[in-house]
Coordinates of C-alpha atoms in Angstrom, one line a residue:
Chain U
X175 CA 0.0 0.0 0.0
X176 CA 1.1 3.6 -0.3
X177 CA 3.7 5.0 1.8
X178 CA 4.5 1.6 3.3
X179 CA 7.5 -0.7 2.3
X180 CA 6.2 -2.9 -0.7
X181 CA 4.5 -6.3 -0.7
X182 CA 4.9 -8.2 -3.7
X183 CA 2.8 -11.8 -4.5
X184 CA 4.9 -14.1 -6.3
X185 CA 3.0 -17.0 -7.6
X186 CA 5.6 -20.1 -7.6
X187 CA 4.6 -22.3 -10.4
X188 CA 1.7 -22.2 -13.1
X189 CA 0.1 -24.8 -15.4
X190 CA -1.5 -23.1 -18.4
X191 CA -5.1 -23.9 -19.1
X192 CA -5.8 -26.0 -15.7
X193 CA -4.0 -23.4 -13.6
X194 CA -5.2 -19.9 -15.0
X195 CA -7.9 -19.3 -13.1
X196 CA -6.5 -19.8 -9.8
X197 CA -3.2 -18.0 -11.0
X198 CA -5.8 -15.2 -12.0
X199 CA -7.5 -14.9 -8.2
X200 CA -4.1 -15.2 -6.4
X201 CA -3.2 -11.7 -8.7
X202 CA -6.7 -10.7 -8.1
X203 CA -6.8 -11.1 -4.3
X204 CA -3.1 -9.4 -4.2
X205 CA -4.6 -6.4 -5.3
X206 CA -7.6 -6.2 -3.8
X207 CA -6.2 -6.8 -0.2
X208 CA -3.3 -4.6 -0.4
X209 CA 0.0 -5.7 -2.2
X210 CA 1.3 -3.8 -4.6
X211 CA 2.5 -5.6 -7.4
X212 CA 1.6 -9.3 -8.7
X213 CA 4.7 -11.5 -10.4
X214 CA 3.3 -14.6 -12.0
X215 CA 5.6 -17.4 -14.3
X216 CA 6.4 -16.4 -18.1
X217 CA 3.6 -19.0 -19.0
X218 CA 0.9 -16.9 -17.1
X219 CA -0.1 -14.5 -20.1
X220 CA -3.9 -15.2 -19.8
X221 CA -3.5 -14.3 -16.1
X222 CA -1.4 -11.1 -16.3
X223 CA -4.0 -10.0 -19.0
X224 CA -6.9 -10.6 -17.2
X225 CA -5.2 -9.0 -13.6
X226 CA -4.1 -6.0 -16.0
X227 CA -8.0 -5.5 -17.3
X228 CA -9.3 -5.4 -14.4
X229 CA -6.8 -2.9 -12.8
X230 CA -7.5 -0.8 -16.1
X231 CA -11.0 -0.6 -15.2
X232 CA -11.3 -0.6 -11.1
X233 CA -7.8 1.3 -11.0
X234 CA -4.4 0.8 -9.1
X235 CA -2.1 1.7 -7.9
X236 CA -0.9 -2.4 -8.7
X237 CA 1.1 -4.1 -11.1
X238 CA 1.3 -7.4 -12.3
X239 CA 4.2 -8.5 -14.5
X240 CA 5.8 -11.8 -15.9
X241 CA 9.0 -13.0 -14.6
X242 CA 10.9 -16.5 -15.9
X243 CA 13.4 -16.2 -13.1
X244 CA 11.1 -17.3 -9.6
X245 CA 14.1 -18.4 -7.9
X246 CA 15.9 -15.4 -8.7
X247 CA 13.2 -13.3 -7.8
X248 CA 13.3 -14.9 -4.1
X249 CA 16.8 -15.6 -4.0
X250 CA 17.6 -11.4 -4.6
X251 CA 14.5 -10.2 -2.9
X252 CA 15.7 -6.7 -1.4
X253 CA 13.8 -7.5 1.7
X254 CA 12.3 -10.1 3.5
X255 CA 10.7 -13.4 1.7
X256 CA 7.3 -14.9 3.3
X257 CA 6.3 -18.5 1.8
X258 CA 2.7 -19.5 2.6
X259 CA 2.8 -23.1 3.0
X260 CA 0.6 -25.7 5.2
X261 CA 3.5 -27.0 6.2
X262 CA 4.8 -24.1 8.3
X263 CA 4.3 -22.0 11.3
X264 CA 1.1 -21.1 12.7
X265 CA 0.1 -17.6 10.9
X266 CA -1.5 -16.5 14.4
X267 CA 2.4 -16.9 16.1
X268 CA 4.4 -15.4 13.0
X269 CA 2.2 -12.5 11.8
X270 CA 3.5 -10.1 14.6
X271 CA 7.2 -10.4 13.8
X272 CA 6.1 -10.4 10.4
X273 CA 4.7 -6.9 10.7
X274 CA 7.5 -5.6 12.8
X275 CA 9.9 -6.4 9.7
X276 CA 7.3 -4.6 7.2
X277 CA 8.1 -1.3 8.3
X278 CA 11.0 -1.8 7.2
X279 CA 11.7 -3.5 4.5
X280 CA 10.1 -5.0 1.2
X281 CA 8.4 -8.2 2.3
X282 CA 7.9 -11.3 -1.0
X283 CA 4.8 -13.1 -0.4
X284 CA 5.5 -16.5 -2.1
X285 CA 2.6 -18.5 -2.8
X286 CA 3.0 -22.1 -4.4
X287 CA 1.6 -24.0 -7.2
X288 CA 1.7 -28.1 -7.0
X289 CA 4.8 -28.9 -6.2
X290 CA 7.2 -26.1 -4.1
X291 CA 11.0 -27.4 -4.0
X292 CA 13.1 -27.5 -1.0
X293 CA 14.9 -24.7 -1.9
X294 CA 11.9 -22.2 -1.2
X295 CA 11.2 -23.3 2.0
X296 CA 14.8 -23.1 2.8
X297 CA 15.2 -19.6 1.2
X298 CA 12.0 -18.3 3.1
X299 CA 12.8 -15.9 5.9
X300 CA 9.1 -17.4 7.3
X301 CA 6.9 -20.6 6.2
X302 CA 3.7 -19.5 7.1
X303 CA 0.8 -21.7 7.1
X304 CA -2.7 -20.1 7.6
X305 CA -4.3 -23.5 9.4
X306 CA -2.2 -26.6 8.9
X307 CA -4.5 -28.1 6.9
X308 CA -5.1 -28.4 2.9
X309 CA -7.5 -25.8 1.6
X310 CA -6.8 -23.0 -0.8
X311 CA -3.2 -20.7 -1.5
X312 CA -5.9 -18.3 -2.6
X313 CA -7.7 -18.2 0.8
X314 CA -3.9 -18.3 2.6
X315 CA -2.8 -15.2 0.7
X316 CA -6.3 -13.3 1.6
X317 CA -5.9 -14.3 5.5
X318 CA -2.3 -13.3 5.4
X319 CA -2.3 -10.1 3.5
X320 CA -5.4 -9.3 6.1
X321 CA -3.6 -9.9 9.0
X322 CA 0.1 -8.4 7.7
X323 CA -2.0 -5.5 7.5
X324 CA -4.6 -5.6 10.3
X325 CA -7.4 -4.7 8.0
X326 CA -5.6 -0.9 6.5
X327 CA -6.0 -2.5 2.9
X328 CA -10.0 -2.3 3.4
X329 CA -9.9 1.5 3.3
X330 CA -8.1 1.8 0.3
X331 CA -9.0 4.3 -2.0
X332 CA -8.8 3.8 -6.2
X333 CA -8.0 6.9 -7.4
X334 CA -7.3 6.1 -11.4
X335 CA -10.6 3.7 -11.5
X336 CA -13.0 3.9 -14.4
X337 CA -15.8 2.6 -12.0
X338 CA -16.7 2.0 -8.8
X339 CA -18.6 0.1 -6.7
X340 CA -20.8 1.5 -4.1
X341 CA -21.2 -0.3 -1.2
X342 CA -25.4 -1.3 -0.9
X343 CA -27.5 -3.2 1.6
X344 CA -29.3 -5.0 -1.7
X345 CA -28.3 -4.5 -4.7
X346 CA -25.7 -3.4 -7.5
X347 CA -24.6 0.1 -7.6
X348 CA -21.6 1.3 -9.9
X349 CA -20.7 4.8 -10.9
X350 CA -17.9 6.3 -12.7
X351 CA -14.3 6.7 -11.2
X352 CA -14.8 10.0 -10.9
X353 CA -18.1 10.6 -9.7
X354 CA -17.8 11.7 -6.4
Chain F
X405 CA -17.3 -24.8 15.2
X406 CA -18.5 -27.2 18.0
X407 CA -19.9 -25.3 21.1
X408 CA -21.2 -22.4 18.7
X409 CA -24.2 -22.1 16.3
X410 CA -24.0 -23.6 12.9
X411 CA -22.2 -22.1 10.2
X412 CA -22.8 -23.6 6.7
X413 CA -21.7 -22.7 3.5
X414 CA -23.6 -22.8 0.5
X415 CA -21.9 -22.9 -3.3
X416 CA -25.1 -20.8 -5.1
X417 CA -23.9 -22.3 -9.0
X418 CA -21.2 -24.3 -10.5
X419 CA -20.2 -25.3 -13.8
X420 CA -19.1 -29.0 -14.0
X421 CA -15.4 -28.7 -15.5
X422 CA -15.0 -24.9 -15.6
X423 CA -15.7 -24.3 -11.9
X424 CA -14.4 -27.6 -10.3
X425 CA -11.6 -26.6 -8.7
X426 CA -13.3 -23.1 -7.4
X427 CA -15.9 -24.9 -5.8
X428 CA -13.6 -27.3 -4.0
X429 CA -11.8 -24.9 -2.6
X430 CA -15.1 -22.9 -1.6
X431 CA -15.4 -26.6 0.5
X432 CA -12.5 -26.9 1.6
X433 CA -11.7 -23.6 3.0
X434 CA -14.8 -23.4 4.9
X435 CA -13.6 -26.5 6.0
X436 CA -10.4 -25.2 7.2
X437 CA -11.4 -21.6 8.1
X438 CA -14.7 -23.1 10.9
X439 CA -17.4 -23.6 9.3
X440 CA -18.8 -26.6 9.9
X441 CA -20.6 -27.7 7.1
X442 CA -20.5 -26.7 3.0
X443 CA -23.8 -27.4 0.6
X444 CA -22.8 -27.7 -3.2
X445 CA -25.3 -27.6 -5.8
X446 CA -26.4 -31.3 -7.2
X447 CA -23.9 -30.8 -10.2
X448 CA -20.4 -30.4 -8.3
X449 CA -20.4 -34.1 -7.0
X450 CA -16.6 -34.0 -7.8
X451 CA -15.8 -31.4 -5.7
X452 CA -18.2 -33.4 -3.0
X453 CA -15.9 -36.0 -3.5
X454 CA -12.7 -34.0 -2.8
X455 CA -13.7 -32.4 0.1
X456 CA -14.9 -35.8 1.8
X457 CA -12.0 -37.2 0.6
X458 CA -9.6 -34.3 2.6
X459 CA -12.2 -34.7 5.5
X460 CA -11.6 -38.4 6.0
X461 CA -8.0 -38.3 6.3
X462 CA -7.4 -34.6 7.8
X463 CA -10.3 -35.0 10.0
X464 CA -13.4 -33.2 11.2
X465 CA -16.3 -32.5 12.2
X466 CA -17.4 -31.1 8.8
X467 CA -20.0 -32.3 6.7
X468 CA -20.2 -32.0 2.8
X469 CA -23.8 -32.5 1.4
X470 CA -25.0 -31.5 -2.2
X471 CA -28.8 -29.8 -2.8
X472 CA -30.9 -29.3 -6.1
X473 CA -32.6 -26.7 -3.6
X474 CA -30.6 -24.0 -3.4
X475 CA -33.2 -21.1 -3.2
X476 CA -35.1 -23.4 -0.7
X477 CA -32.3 -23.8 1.6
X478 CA -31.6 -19.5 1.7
X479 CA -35.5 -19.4 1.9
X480 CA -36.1 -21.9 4.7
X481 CA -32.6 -21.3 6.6
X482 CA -33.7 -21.4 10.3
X483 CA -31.5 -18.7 11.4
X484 CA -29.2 -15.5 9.6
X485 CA -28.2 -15.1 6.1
X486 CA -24.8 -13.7 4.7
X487 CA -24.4 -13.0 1.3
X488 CA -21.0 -12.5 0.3
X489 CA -20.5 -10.1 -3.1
X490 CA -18.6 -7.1 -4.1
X491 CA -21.6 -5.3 -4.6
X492 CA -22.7 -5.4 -0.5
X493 CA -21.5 -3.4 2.3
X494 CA -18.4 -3.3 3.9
X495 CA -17.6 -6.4 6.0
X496 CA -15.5 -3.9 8.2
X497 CA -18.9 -1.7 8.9
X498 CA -21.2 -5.0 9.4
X499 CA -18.9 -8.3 10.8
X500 CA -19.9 -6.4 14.4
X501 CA -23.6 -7.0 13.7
X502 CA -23.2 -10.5 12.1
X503 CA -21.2 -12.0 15.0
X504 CA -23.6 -10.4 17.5
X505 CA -26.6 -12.5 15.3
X506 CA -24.3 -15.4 15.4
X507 CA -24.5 -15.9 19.2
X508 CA -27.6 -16.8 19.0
X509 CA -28.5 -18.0 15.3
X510 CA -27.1 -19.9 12.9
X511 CA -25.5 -18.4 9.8
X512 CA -25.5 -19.1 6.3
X513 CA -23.1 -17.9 3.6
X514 CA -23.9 -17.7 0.7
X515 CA -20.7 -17.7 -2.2
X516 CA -21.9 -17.2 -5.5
X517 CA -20.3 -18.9 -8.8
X518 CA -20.5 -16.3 -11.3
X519 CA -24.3 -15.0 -11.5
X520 CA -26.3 -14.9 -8.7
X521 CA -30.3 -13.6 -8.8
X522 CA -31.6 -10.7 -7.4
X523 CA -33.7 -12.8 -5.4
X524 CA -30.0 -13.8 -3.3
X525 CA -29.8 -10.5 -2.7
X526 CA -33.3 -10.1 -1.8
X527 CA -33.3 -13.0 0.7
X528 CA -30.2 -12.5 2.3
X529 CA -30.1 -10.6 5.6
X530 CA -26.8 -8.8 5.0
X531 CA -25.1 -8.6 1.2
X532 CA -21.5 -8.3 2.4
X533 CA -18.2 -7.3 0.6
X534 CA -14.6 -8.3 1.4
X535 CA -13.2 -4.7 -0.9
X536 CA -16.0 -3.3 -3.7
X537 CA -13.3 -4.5 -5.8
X538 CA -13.9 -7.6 -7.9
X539 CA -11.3 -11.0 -7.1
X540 CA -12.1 -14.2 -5.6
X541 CA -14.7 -15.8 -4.4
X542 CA -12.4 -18.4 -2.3
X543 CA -10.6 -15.2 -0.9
X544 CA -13.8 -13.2 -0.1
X545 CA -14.9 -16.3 2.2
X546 CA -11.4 -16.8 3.9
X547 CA -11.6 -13.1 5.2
X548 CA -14.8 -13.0 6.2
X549 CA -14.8 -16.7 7.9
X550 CA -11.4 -15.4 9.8
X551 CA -13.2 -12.1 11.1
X552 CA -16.3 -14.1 11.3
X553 CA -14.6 -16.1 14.6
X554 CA -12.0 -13.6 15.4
X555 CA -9.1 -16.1 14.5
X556 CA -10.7 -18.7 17.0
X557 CA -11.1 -20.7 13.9
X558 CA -7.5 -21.4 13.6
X559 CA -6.9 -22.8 17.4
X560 CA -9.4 -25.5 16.1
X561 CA -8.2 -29.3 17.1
X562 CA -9.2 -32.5 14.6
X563 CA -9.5 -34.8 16.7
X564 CA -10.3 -37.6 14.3
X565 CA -7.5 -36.7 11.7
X566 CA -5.9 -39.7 10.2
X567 CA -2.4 -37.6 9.5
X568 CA -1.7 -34.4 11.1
X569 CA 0.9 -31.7 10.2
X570 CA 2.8 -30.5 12.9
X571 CA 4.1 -26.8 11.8
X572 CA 8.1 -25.9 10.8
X573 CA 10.0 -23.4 10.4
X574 CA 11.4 -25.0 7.5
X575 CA 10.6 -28.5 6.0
X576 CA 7.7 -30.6 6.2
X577 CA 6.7 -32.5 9.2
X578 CA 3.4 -34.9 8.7
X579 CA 2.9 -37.8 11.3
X580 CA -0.3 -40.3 12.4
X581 CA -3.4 -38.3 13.7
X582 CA -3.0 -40.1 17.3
X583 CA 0.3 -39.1 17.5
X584 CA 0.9 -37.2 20.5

C-alpha cells in the first residue's frame, strides 16, 4: 500500500489452461487486499491479461508483471521473503514479527503451485501456514495479507478507477471513477 | 465450530469442468477456516468428492452434502443469512452486527459462482463485501470466515485426523493423527 515498504505476491509455479484461473485470483486477491504488485511465471499470459484488465478498469495503484526467473526473484529479494505453506508456522504466532519487519523492508509473499521445491522453503525468511491443513493458496494469501496489514488495505482508496462500486444493503450500484 | 451455532456454506452455482476446482476450494476452505458444514449444488459431486476425501484423512467434524434446492435452503434457513458479493456493504462496517446474530443464530453464507439472482440478494439478511473491488470468491470467504470467529477458527483441534501436520520453520513435518 502507499507509503509503506512494498509487498509483492509471487505466484511459484503455473500450469496453463488448468491453472489460470487460480493463477488469475491469487493476482486478483493481491490487489484487492493490499499488495502492490503481482509476479506470476512467463507462461501466465492469460493471467497477467486478465489481472491487467481489471486494474484498467477498477484502478491501481498495482502491477502485475511476468517473470521467468522465480528463484531469482526470491533468491535477490531486497527485503524479507514470506512462503505461505501448510507445512509451516502457525500464521496466528508469526504475523506479529512479520509486521514488525514490514516497516521496514520489502516483504515477497510467495505463494505455491503443486509442487514447491526445498529450496523455497529453505530460502524463506518465514513458512507460514494459515491453518495446517489443505485448503486453498488463494484463501492463505487473503488471510495473510489481512492480518500483515490488520485490516488498512480495506480502506483503500482507487483513485485512477474507471468505476466503482458502491457499497449497498441489496443491490448493484456502480458509478464512474470519478463521480464523487 | 462445535460449542457455537452452525455455520454452513452454500456454493449458489457451478459449472461442472469450468468451476471444479473453485468450488472445492469454496469446501475446503470453509472446512479449514470453521465452518462446519458446505452445501454444493447437485452438479459439483466432484468437488463433493474431494472435500470428503480431505475430510476423512485430515479430520473433522465437517459435513459435505450437495442440494438441487438452493433457493429453498436460503428461503427456509432457520436462522441469519450472509451473502458475500462485491456489490454489498463493507464487512468492516457490518462483521460487528453479524457476530452479534451469530451468538444466538445460525449463519448461512452464501458464495456465489459467477451470476447470482436478485432474489440472493433479496433473501439474504446482510449482502457483504470483502473490498468493492472484484477478485475471488475463495478469498472473499477466507476473510470474512477469519473475522467471522475472530481467529478462534485457527486454534481448532481434529481430533479424528488420520495424518496431522505439525508446523516448521522449515521443512515438512506430517505424522499419524493419534500421534501425540
Amino acid at each position: 500500500m502507499q507509503d509503506e515498504p512494498e509487498v509483492a505476491v509471487l505466484r511459484y509455479g503455473h500450469r496453463p489452461g488448468r491453472d489460470d484461473r487460480m493463477t488469475t485470483h491469487v493476482g486478483l486477491t493481491a490487489r484487492a487486499l493490499g499488495a502492490d504488485r503481482v509476479l506470476f511465471p512467463d507462461n501466465a499470459s492469460q493471467s497477467e491479461e486478465t489481472v491487467a484488465d481489471i486494474t484498467d478498469r477498477f484502478g491501481g495503484p498495482f502491477t502485475v508483471e511476468r517473470t521467468d526467473e522465480l528463484d531469482a526473484t526470491i533468491r535477490e529479494w531486497p527485503g524479507r521473503v514470506v512462503h505461505l505453506t501448510m507445512y509451516g508456522e502457525r500464521v496466528q504466532d508469526v504475523a506479529g514479527e512479520i509486521r514488525e519487519a514490514h516497516r521496514e523492508d520489502p516483504i515477497l509473499v510467495v505463494v505455491g503451485g503443486e509442487k514447491v521445491p526445498f529450496r523455497v522453503y529453505d530460502q524463506a525468511d518465514w513458512n507460514v501456514g494459515v491453518t495446517n491443513q489443505p485448503h486453498s493458496e488463494v484463501a492463505g494469501l487473503a488471510v495473510f495479507l489481512d492480518r500483515l496489514f490488520e485490516g488498512r488495505e480495506l480502506e483503500q482508496e482507487w483513485p485512477d478507477a474507471e468505476r466503482r462500486v458502491i457499497p449497498q444493503a441489496c443491490g448493484k450500484r456502480v458509478v464512474d471513477g470519478d463521480a464523487e
